[in-house]
Amino acid sequence: MATVGKNILDNLTTGMYSDSKVIYREYIQNACDQIDLAISMGILTANEGSVDIFIDTKKRYISIKDNATGVRESDFVEDVGDIANSNKEIGKNKGFRGIGRLCGLAYCKSLKFTTSYLGENVKSIMTCNAQKMRAMLVENKKYTLDEIWDEIITYSTETEKSEDHYFEVEMIEINKENTDLLNENKVREYLSFVVPVPYKNTFILRSHIYAYAQKLGYKIDEYRVRVNGSQIFKEYTTKLKEQSGANLKNYDEISRLEFKDFCGADGNLIAWMWVGLSRFEKQIPKVNIMRGLRVRSGNIQLGNDDALQDLFKESRGNYYFVGEVFAVSKDLIPNSQRDYFNENETRVLFEDCLREYFFDVLHKLYYEANRVKNDYKRQEEYLAKVTEYQKKEKEQGFVNEEERQKLQFDIDKAKKNAEDARKRLDKLDISDTNSPLFEVHKSIGQKYSANKLKEQAENTIVVIEDEKKKAFVTSNMSKLSRSERKIVSKILSIINEIAPKDIAEQIIEKIKEEMR
């Protein structure tokens, strides 16, 4: 008779996940399923369910406990002790393979499950000797799955209050190499995007997401999850930040959300998404932990922030955006690692729909935004050149005639570029006020004060053309002879050529002071 060897247990525990923090997702998704069941049975009201995580760094201890149905004493061994034999439904429950509960075995000395069912005055306990399991897995000896399981598992019961109902997972003596599991900040950051929790109330655009979901008849599953008493929220915000020295500063802002449905040929909804519209100044820096389009099933994130990256025309496009894709079709089935969906026809259709939208709309958005920004910048550059010329004319003076002519040439070139830029901006077709391009153009225009900038650029055109006066840096160096002034002028010219602009100006200004 064929037997199941020990390596299958290795694959389901130590070899299953690349990130130890995944254990939180696995245990929380099981808790959420039981909360849903408790609500349907009337054990909990819609707002009473909760999952509490307790992390004790000193004791290297973790507890994950829900207040849901618990498990009946008579069902405990079968429901909790069986491997990959879940009675959950694909497409309905968040967990359904019956292997997620094993993941903790890879990261601690002892794994303990404790539960009590409403109305029973007993709590059932299953304790797993995880350290012994790992030792048996690396022994140069054949074991069957059942042999290892029987060796490491013990069952027991204790008395409990009949009104109590819960399920608790305890990980005792976390491995020294798995420090991330005990890092509360890292755990909170991970959970804030992976597990099904509400949006942070400071994310002012969240009401639009709820309203759109309601219009679709789609319920966004959300649960109260706490870490050491502090509730977890999705850490979305409208502000985009960048590093500025030791601090962070705002550099862009999400002004509006755009929504998109993805349907099959029969018109049935496969998935839907929201995406934030900004000025698309640049790829969103890593300091913004919300960056990237994320895919969610049952409001649980699949994979990381790059799960949909390959569907973009260019992979970098993913990080110009903030947003979520919600899987709706029951045929979009998360794989065992829950980093994406199983391969099937619905997944192919899902990817085709997203790829088309990413190519035709999102890719064009950040490219068009960049082109529009550059056109505004060309007008700013023209005004800056004019200002520089006027300042030298009235205050600093030119190093020599060559510098004056070069700056005049630069002004003429910048003027032409600014005029061409204004023509392109005037031709933009943004008559549809509901289009994402309209919103992006409006945001960019507000940043650059579009109307004022245009007026300034147009009215400044004549200023340089009418100026005739030639002022040079050496004009006021009365201490020097004409030949000495020529030498100084040459030195200043060299400084201008080789030194950065701001440093060159400082050096020249210092020389002017000394030679007056």
Coordinates of C-alpha atoms in Angstrom, one line a residue:
M1 CA 0.0 0.0 0.0
A2 CA 1.3 3.5 -0.9
T3 CA 2.3 5.8 2.0
V4 CA 2.6 9.5 2.3
G5 CA 6.2 10.4 3.3
K6 CA 7.5 13.0 5.7
N7 CA 8.6 15.4 2.9
I8 CA 5.0 16.4 2.3
L9 CA 4.9 17.8 5.8
D10 CA 8.1 19.7 5.1
N11 CA 6.5 21.2 2.0
L12 CA 3.4 22.2 3.9
T13 CA 5.4 23.9 6.7
T14 CA 9.0 25.0 6.4
G15 CA 8.9 25.1 2.6
M16 CA 5.5 26.6 2.0
Y17 CA 6.1 30.3 2.5
S18 CA 9.0 32.7 1.8
D19 CA 7.9 35.3 4.4
S20 CA 7.4 34.2 8.0
K21 CA 4.8 36.9 8.5
V22 CA 2.4 35.0 6.3
I23 CA 1.4 32.9 9.3
Y24 CA -0.6 35.9 10.6
R25 CA -2.5 36.0 7.3
E26 CA -3.3 32.3 7.4
Y27 CA -4.5 32.3 11.0
I28 CA -6.5 35.6 10.6
Q29 CA -8.3 34.4 7.4
N30 CA -9.4 31.3 9.3
A31 CA -10.6 33.5 12.2
C32 CA -12.5 35.7 9.7
D33 CA -14.3 32.6 8.2
Q34 CA -15.4 31.6 11.7
I35 CA -16.6 35.2 12.5
D36 CA -18.7 35.1 9.4
L37 CA -20.2 31.8 10.6
A38 CA -20.8 33.1 14.1
I39 CA -22.7 36.1 12.7
S40 CA -24.8 33.9 10.5
M41 CA -25.6 31.7 13.5
G42 CA -26.5 34.7 15.6
I43 CA -23.7 34.1 18.1
L44 CA -22.2 37.5 17.1
T45 CA -23.7 40.7 15.7
A46 CA -22.1 42.2 12.6
N47 CA -19.8 44.5 14.7
E48 CA -18.9 42.2 17.5
G49 CA -16.3 39.9 15.8
S50 CA -12.7 40.5 16.5
V51 CA -9.2 39.0 16.1
D52 CA -6.7 39.9 18.8
I53 CA -2.9 39.3 18.3
F54 CA -0.6 39.5 21.3
I55 CA 3.1 39.7 20.8
D56 CA 5.5 39.2 23.7
T57 CA 9.0 40.0 22.5
K58 CA 10.8 39.0 25.7
K59 CA 9.1 35.7 26.0
R60 CA 9.2 35.1 22.2
Y61 CA 5.5 34.3 22.3
I62 CA 2.6 35.0 19.9
S63 CA -1.2 34.5 20.5
I64 CA -3.8 35.0 17.8
K65 CA -7.3 34.7 19.2
D66 CA -10.8 35.3 17.8
N67 CA -14.2 35.4 19.6
A68 CA -16.1 33.4 16.9
T69 CA -17.8 30.0 17.0
G70 CA -15.0 27.9 18.4
V71 CA -15.0 24.2 17.6
R72 CA -17.2 21.6 19.3
E73 CA -15.4 19.1 21.5
S74 CA -16.8 16.2 19.4
D75 CA -15.4 17.8 16.1
F76 CA -12.1 19.0 17.4
V77 CA -9.8 16.2 16.5
E78 CA -11.3 15.9 13.0
D79 CA -11.5 19.6 12.3
V80 CA -8.2 20.7 13.8
G81 CA -6.1 17.5 13.7
D82 CA -6.8 16.5 10.1
I83 CA -4.4 17.7 7.4
A84 CA -5.6 19.2 4.1
N85 CA -9.1 17.9 4.8
S86 CA -11.1 21.1 5.2
N87 CA -14.9 21.3 4.9
K88 CA -14.8 24.9 3.7
E89 CA -16.2 25.9 0.3
I90 CA -14.1 27.2 -2.5
G91 CA -15.4 30.6 -3.6
K92 CA -17.2 31.2 -0.3
N93 CA -14.7 30.8 2.5
K94 CA -11.4 32.7 2.7
G95 CA -9.5 29.5 3.6
F96 CA -10.4 26.2 2.1
R97 CA -7.5 23.8 1.9
G98 CA -7.0 22.9 5.5
I99 CA -3.2 23.4 5.5
G100 CA -2.8 27.0 6.7
R101 CA -2.9 26.0 10.3
L102 CA 0.3 24.0 9.9
C103 CA 2.4 27.1 8.9
G104 CA 3.2 28.0 12.5
L105 CA 5.1 24.7 12.9
A106 CA 8.1 26.1 11.0
Y107 CA 8.7 29.1 13.3
C108 CA 8.4 28.0 16.9
K109 CA 9.2 25.4 19.5
S110 CA 5.6 24.5 20.3
L111 CA 2.4 25.3 18.5
K112 CA -0.8 25.2 20.5
F113 CA -4.5 25.3 19.5
T114 CA -7.2 26.0 22.1
T115 CA -10.9 26.4 21.5
S116 CA -14.2 26.4 23.3
Y117 CA -17.7 26.2 21.7
L118 CA -20.7 28.2 23.0
G119 CA -22.7 26.2 25.5
E120 CA -19.9 23.6 26.3
N121 CA -18.1 23.8 29.6
V122 CA -14.9 22.4 28.1
K123 CA -12.0 23.7 26.1
S124 CA -10.2 21.4 23.7
I125 CA -6.4 21.7 23.3
M126 CA -4.0 20.4 20.6
T127 CA -0.3 20.8 21.2
C128 CA 2.2 20.3 18.5
N129 CA 5.9 19.7 19.2
A130 CA 7.2 21.8 16.3
Q131 CA 10.8 21.5 17.3
K132 CA 10.6 17.7 17.3
M133 CA 8.8 17.7 13.9
R134 CA 11.6 19.7 12.3
A135 CA 14.2 17.4 13.8
M136 CA 12.4 14.3 12.4
L137 CA 12.2 15.9 9.0
V138 CA 16.0 16.3 8.7
E139 CA 16.8 12.8 10.2
N140 CA 18.3 10.4 7.7
K141 CA 15.4 8.1 8.3
K142 CA 12.1 7.5 6.5
Y143 CA 8.9 8.5 8.3
T144 CA 5.4 8.5 7.1
L145 CA 3.3 11.6 7.6
D146 CA 1.1 9.7 10.1
E147 CA 4.2 8.6 12.1
I148 CA 5.4 12.1 12.5
W149 CA 2.0 13.4 13.2
D150 CA 1.3 10.8 15.9
E151 CA 4.7 11.5 17.5
I152 CA 4.3 15.3 17.8
I153 CA 0.6 15.8 18.5
T154 CA -1.1 15.6 21.9
Y155 CA -4.7 16.3 22.8
S156 CA -6.2 17.4 26.1
T157 CA -9.3 19.1 27.6
E158 CA -9.9 21.4 30.5
T159 CA -13.0 23.0 32.0
E160 CA -14.2 26.3 30.6
K161 CA -17.1 28.7 31.1
S162 CA -20.1 27.5 29.0
E163 CA -20.7 31.1 27.7
D164 CA -17.2 31.4 26.3
H165 CA -16.6 30.8 22.5
Y166 CA -13.2 31.4 20.9
F167 CA -10.3 29.8 19.0
E168 CA -6.7 30.6 20.0
V169 CA -3.4 29.9 18.2
E170 CA -0.3 30.1 20.4
M171 CA 3.2 30.0 19.1
I172 CA 5.6 29.4 22.0
E173 CA 9.4 30.2 21.9
I174 CA 9.6 31.7 18.4
N175 CA 12.8 30.6 16.6
K176 CA 15.7 33.1 17.1
E177 CA 16.0 33.5 13.3
N178 CA 12.4 34.6 12.9
T179 CA 12.7 38.0 14.6
D180 CA 10.2 39.6 12.1
L181 CA 7.4 37.7 13.7
L182 CA 8.1 39.6 17.0
N183 CA 8.7 43.0 15.4
E184 CA 5.4 44.8 16.2
N185 CA 6.0 47.6 13.7
K186 CA 6.8 45.2 10.9
V187 CA 3.8 43.1 11.8
R188 CA 1.4 46.0 11.8
E189 CA 2.7 47.3 8.5
Y190 CA 2.3 43.9 6.9
L191 CA -1.2 43.4 8.3
S192 CA -2.3 46.8 7.3
F193 CA -2.4 45.8 3.6
V194 CA -2.7 42.0 3.7
V195 CA -5.6 41.2 6.0
P196 CA -9.3 42.4 5.6
V197 CA -9.4 45.5 7.7
P198 CA -11.1 48.9 7.2
Y199 CA -9.5 51.9 5.6
K200 CA -7.9 54.4 7.9
N201 CA -10.4 57.2 8.7
T202 CA -7.9 59.8 7.6
F203 CA -8.1 58.4 4.0
I204 CA -10.8 60.9 3.0
L205 CA -11.6 59.2 -0.3
R206 CA -12.6 55.9 1.3
S207 CA -16.3 56.9 1.2
H208 CA -16.1 56.8 -2.6
I209 CA -14.8 53.2 -2.5
Y210 CA -17.6 52.1 -0.2
A211 CA -20.2 53.9 -2.3
Y212 CA -19.0 52.3 -5.5
A213 CA -18.9 48.8 -3.9
Q214 CA -22.5 49.3 -2.7
K215 CA -23.6 50.3 -6.2
L216 CA -22.1 47.1 -7.5
G217 CA -23.8 45.1 -4.8
Y218 CA -20.3 44.0 -3.6
K219 CA -19.6 43.7 0.1
I220 CA -16.0 44.6 1.1
D221 CA -15.3 42.2 4.0
E222 CA -13.8 44.0 7.0
Y223 CA -12.9 42.8 10.5
R224 CA -11.6 44.3 13.7
V225 CA -8.0 43.1 14.0
R226 CA -5.8 44.3 16.9
V227 CA -2.2 43.9 17.7
N228 CA -1.4 44.4 21.4
G229 CA -4.7 46.2 21.8
S230 CA -4.2 48.7 18.9
Q231 CA -6.5 48.2 15.9
I232 CA -5.1 47.7 12.4
F233 CA -6.3 49.8 9.4
K234 CA -5.4 49.9 5.7
E235 CA -2.8 52.6 5.7
Y236 CA -4.0 54.5 2.6
T237 CA -3.6 58.3 2.4
T238 CA -4.0 61.0 -0.2
K239 CA -0.5 62.3 0.4
L240 CA 2.5 61.0 -1.5
K241 CA 5.8 61.5 0.2
E242 CA 9.5 61.5 -0.6
Q243 CA 12.7 61.5 1.4
S244 CA 14.1 65.0 2.1
G245 CA 17.2 64.7 4.2
A246 CA 16.2 62.9 7.4
N247 CA 12.5 63.8 6.9
L248 CA 9.7 63.0 4.6
K249 CA 7.9 65.7 2.6
N250 CA 4.7 65.7 0.5
Y251 CA 5.5 65.9 -3.2
D252 CA 2.2 64.9 -4.8
E253 CA -1.4 64.2 -3.9
I254 CA -4.2 61.8 -4.9
S255 CA -7.0 64.1 -5.9
R256 CA -9.6 61.7 -7.1
L257 CA -10.3 57.9 -7.5
E258 CA -11.1 56.3 -10.8
F259 CA -13.2 53.1 -10.9
K260 CA -13.2 50.3 -13.5
D261 CA -15.3 47.1 -13.9
F262 CA -14.0 44.0 -15.6
C263 CA -16.7 41.7 -17.1
G264 CA -16.9 38.5 -19.1
A265 CA -18.6 38.1 -22.5
D266 CA -21.8 37.2 -20.6
G267 CA -21.7 40.6 -18.8
N268 CA -21.0 39.0 -15.4
L269 CA -18.6 40.9 -13.2
I270 CA -15.2 39.2 -12.8
A271 CA -13.4 42.0 -10.8
W272 CA -13.5 45.7 -10.2
M273 CA -10.9 48.2 -9.1
W274 CA -10.2 51.7 -7.8
V275 CA -7.1 53.7 -8.7
G276 CA -5.8 57.0 -7.4
L277 CA -5.3 59.9 -9.7
S278 CA -2.4 62.3 -9.0
R279 CA -0.1 64.5 -11.0
F280 CA 2.1 61.4 -11.6
E281 CA 5.3 63.4 -10.7
K282 CA 7.4 60.2 -10.7
Q283 CA 7.3 56.6 -9.6
I284 CA 6.0 56.5 -6.1
P285 CA 9.0 56.1 -3.7
K286 CA 9.2 53.0 -1.4
V287 CA 8.6 55.2 1.7
N288 CA 4.9 55.1 0.6
I289 CA 4.0 51.6 1.8
M290 CA 0.7 51.8 0.0
R291 CA 2.2 52.1 -3.5
G292 CA 1.4 49.7 -6.3
L293 CA -1.8 48.1 -7.5
R294 CA -2.8 45.3 -5.2
V295 CA -5.1 42.4 -5.9
R296 CA -7.5 41.1 -3.3
S297 CA -9.7 38.1 -2.8
G298 CA -12.2 38.3 0.0
N299 CA -10.4 41.6 0.8
I300 CA -7.2 39.6 1.6
Q301 CA -4.2 40.6 -0.5
L302 CA -2.7 38.1 -2.8
G303 CA 1.1 38.3 -3.1
N304 CA 2.8 41.7 -2.6
D305 CA 2.6 45.1 -4.2
D306 CA 4.0 43.8 -7.4
A307 CA 1.4 41.0 -8.1
L308 CA 0.0 42.8 -11.1
Q309 CA 3.3 44.4 -12.3
D310 CA 3.7 42.1 -15.3
L311 CA 0.3 43.2 -16.8
F312 CA 1.7 46.7 -17.4
K313 CA 3.2 47.8 -20.7
E314 CA 6.3 48.4 -18.7
S315 CA 6.8 47.0 -15.2
R316 CA 7.7 50.4 -13.7
G317 CA 4.2 51.6 -14.5
N318 CA 2.8 49.7 -11.5
Y319 CA 4.5 52.1 -9.1
Y320 CA 3.0 55.2 -10.6
F321 CA -0.3 54.1 -9.0
V322 CA -2.1 53.4 -5.8
G323 CA -5.1 51.2 -5.9
E324 CA -6.8 47.8 -5.4
V325 CA -8.3 45.2 -7.6
F326 CA -11.1 43.1 -6.0
A327 CA -11.7 39.6 -7.4
V328 CA -15.4 38.9 -7.6
S329 CA -15.7 35.7 -9.7
K330 CA -15.8 32.5 -7.7
D331 CA -13.6 31.0 -10.5
L332 CA -10.7 33.3 -9.5
I333 CA -9.3 30.8 -6.9
P334 CA -6.2 31.8 -4.8
N335 CA -3.4 29.3 -5.1
S336 CA -1.9 27.5 -2.1
Q337 CA 0.7 30.1 -1.5
R338 CA -2.0 32.8 -1.9
D339 CA 0.3 34.9 -4.0
Y340 CA -1.9 34.8 -7.1
F341 CA -4.8 32.8 -8.7
N342 CA -4.8 29.2 -10.0
E343 CA -4.5 28.9 -13.7
N344 CA -7.8 28.6 -15.5
E345 CA -9.9 30.3 -18.2
T346 CA -11.2 32.9 -15.8
R347 CA -7.7 33.9 -14.8
V348 CA -6.8 34.3 -18.4
L349 CA -9.8 36.5 -19.0
F350 CA -9.1 38.5 -15.8
E351 CA -5.5 39.2 -17.0
D352 CA -6.6 40.1 -20.5
C353 CA -9.1 42.6 -19.2
L354 CA -6.6 44.2 -16.8
R355 CA -3.8 44.2 -19.4
E356 CA -6.0 46.1 -21.8
Y357 CA -7.0 48.7 -19.2
F358 CA -3.4 49.1 -18.0
F359 CA -2.2 49.5 -21.6
D360 CA -4.9 51.8 -22.9
V361 CA -5.7 54.0 -19.9
L362 CA -3.1 53.8 -17.1
H363 CA 0.0 53.7 -19.2
K364 CA -1.2 56.7 -21.3
L365 CA -2.2 58.6 -18.1
Y366 CA 1.3 58.8 -16.6
Y367 CA 2.9 59.3 -20.0
E368 CA 0.5 62.2 -20.9
A369 CA 0.9 63.6 -17.4
N370 CA 4.7 63.7 -17.9
R371 CA 4.3 65.4 -21.3
V372 CA 1.9 68.1 -19.9
K373 CA 4.3 68.8 -16.9
N374 CA 7.2 69.2 -19.3
D375 CA 5.2 71.7 -21.3
Y376 CA 4.5 73.8 -18.2
K377 CA 8.2 73.5 -17.2
R378 CA 9.3 74.8 -20.6
Q379 CA 7.3 78.0 -19.9
E380 CA 8.9 78.2 -16.4
E381 CA 12.3 77.7 -18.0
Y382 CA 11.7 80.6 -20.4
L383 CA 10.7 82.9 -17.6
A384 CA 13.7 81.8 -15.5
K385 CA 16.0 82.6 -18.4
V386 CA 14.4 86.0 -18.8
T387 CA 14.7 86.7 -15.0
E388 CA 18.4 85.6 -15.1
Y389 CA 19.1 88.0 -18.0
Q390 CA 17.3 90.9 -16.3
K391 CA 19.2 90.3 -13.1
K392 CA 22.5 90.4 -14.8
E393 CA 21.5 93.4 -16.8
K394 CA 20.4 95.4 -13.7
E395 CA 22.4 94.0 -10.8
Q396 CA 25.3 91.6 -11.5
G397 CA 26.4 92.4 -15.0
F398 CA 27.6 90.0 -17.6
V399 CA 31.1 88.4 -17.5
N400 CA 31.6 89.5 -21.1
E401 CA 29.8 90.0 -24.4
E402 CA 30.0 86.2 -25.1
E403 CA 28.1 85.4 -22.0
R404 CA 25.4 88.0 -22.8
Q405 CA 25.0 86.7 -26.3
K406 CA 24.8 83.1 -25.1
L407 CA 22.1 84.0 -22.6
Q408 CA 20.2 85.9 -25.3
F409 CA 20.5 82.8 -27.5
D410 CA 19.2 80.6 -24.7
I411 CA 16.3 83.0 -24.2
D412 CA 15.3 82.9 -27.8
K413 CA 15.5 79.1 -27.8
A414 CA 13.5 78.9 -24.5
K415 CA 10.9 81.3 -26.0
K416 CA 10.4 79.0 -29.0
N417 CA 10.0 76.0 -26.7
A418 CA 7.5 77.8 -24.5
E419 CA 5.4 78.9 -27.5
D420 CA 5.4 75.4 -28.8
A421 CA 4.4 74.1 -25.4
R422 CA 1.5 76.5 -25.1
K423 CA 0.2 75.4 -28.5
R424 CA 0.3 71.8 -27.4
L425 CA -1.5 72.6 -24.2
D426 CA -4.2 74.6 -26.0
K427 CA -4.8 71.6 -28.3
L428 CA -5.4 69.1 -25.4
D429 CA -8.9 67.5 -25.7
I430 CA -10.1 67.5 -22.1
S431 CA -13.7 68.3 -22.7
D432 CA -14.9 65.3 -20.8
T433 CA -14.8 66.5 -17.2
N434 CA -15.4 62.9 -16.0
S435 CA -12.3 61.5 -17.7
P436 CA -9.2 60.7 -15.6
L437 CA -7.1 62.8 -18.0
F438 CA -9.2 65.8 -17.1
E439 CA -8.5 65.3 -13.4
V440 CA -4.8 64.8 -14.0
H441 CA -4.5 67.9 -16.2
K442 CA -6.5 70.0 -13.7
S443 CA -4.2 68.9 -10.8
I444 CA -1.1 69.7 -12.9
G445 CA -2.5 73.0 -14.0
Q446 CA -3.2 73.9 -10.3
K447 CA 0.4 73.2 -9.3
Y448 CA 1.8 75.3 -12.1
S449 CA -0.8 78.0 -11.9
A450 CA -1.5 77.4 -15.5
N451 CA -3.4 80.6 -16.5
K452 CA -1.0 82.9 -14.6
L453 CA 2.0 81.1 -16.1
K454 CA 0.7 81.4 -19.6
E455 CA 0.0 85.1 -19.1
Q456 CA 3.4 85.8 -17.7
A457 CA 5.1 83.9 -20.5
E458 CA 3.2 85.8 -23.2
N459 CA 3.7 89.2 -21.6
T460 CA 7.4 88.7 -21.0
I461 CA 8.2 88.0 -24.7
V462 CA 8.8 91.7 -25.5
V463 CA 10.9 92.6 -22.5
I464 CA 14.2 91.2 -23.7
E465 CA 13.8 92.3 -27.3
D466 CA 13.6 96.0 -26.2
E467 CA 16.7 96.0 -23.9
K468 CA 19.9 97.5 -25.4
K469 CA 22.0 98.3 -22.4
K470 CA 25.1 96.2 -21.9
A471 CA 26.4 95.9 -18.3
F472 CA 29.5 93.9 -17.5
V473 CA 30.9 92.7 -14.2
T474 CA 34.2 94.5 -14.8
S475 CA 32.5 97.9 -15.5
N476 CA 32.7 99.0 -11.8
M477 CA 36.2 97.7 -11.1
S478 CA 37.7 101.1 -11.1
K479 CA 40.9 99.9 -9.4
L480 CA 41.9 98.0 -12.5
S481 CA 43.3 99.1 -15.8
R482 CA 41.6 98.2 -19.1
S483 CA 44.1 95.3 -19.6
E484 CA 43.6 94.0 -16.1
R485 CA 39.9 94.1 -16.6
K486 CA 40.3 91.9 -19.7
I487 CA 42.3 89.4 -17.7
V488 CA 39.7 89.4 -14.9
S489 CA 36.9 89.0 -17.5
K490 CA 38.7 85.9 -18.9
I491 CA 39.1 84.5 -15.4
L492 CA 35.4 85.0 -14.7
S493 CA 34.6 83.4 -18.0
I494 CA 36.6 80.3 -17.0
I495 CA 34.9 80.2 -13.6
N496 CA 31.5 80.3 -15.4
E497 CA 32.5 77.3 -17.6
I498 CA 33.8 74.9 -15.0
A499 CA 32.1 75.7 -11.7
P500 CA 28.4 74.9 -10.9
K501 CA 26.2 77.8 -11.5
D502 CA 25.4 78.7 -7.9
I503 CA 29.1 78.4 -6.9
A504 CA 30.3 80.4 -9.9
E505 CA 27.8 83.3 -9.0
Q506 CA 29.2 83.3 -5.4
I507 CA 32.8 83.4 -6.5
I508 CA 32.1 86.2 -9.1
E509 CA 30.2 88.2 -6.5
K510 CA 33.1 88.0 -4.1
I511 CA 35.6 89.1 -6.8
K512 CA 33.3 92.0 -7.6
E513 CA 33.3 93.1 -3.9
E514 CA 37.1 92.9 -3.7
M515 CA 37.8 94.8 -6.9
R516 CA 35.4 97.7 -6.4

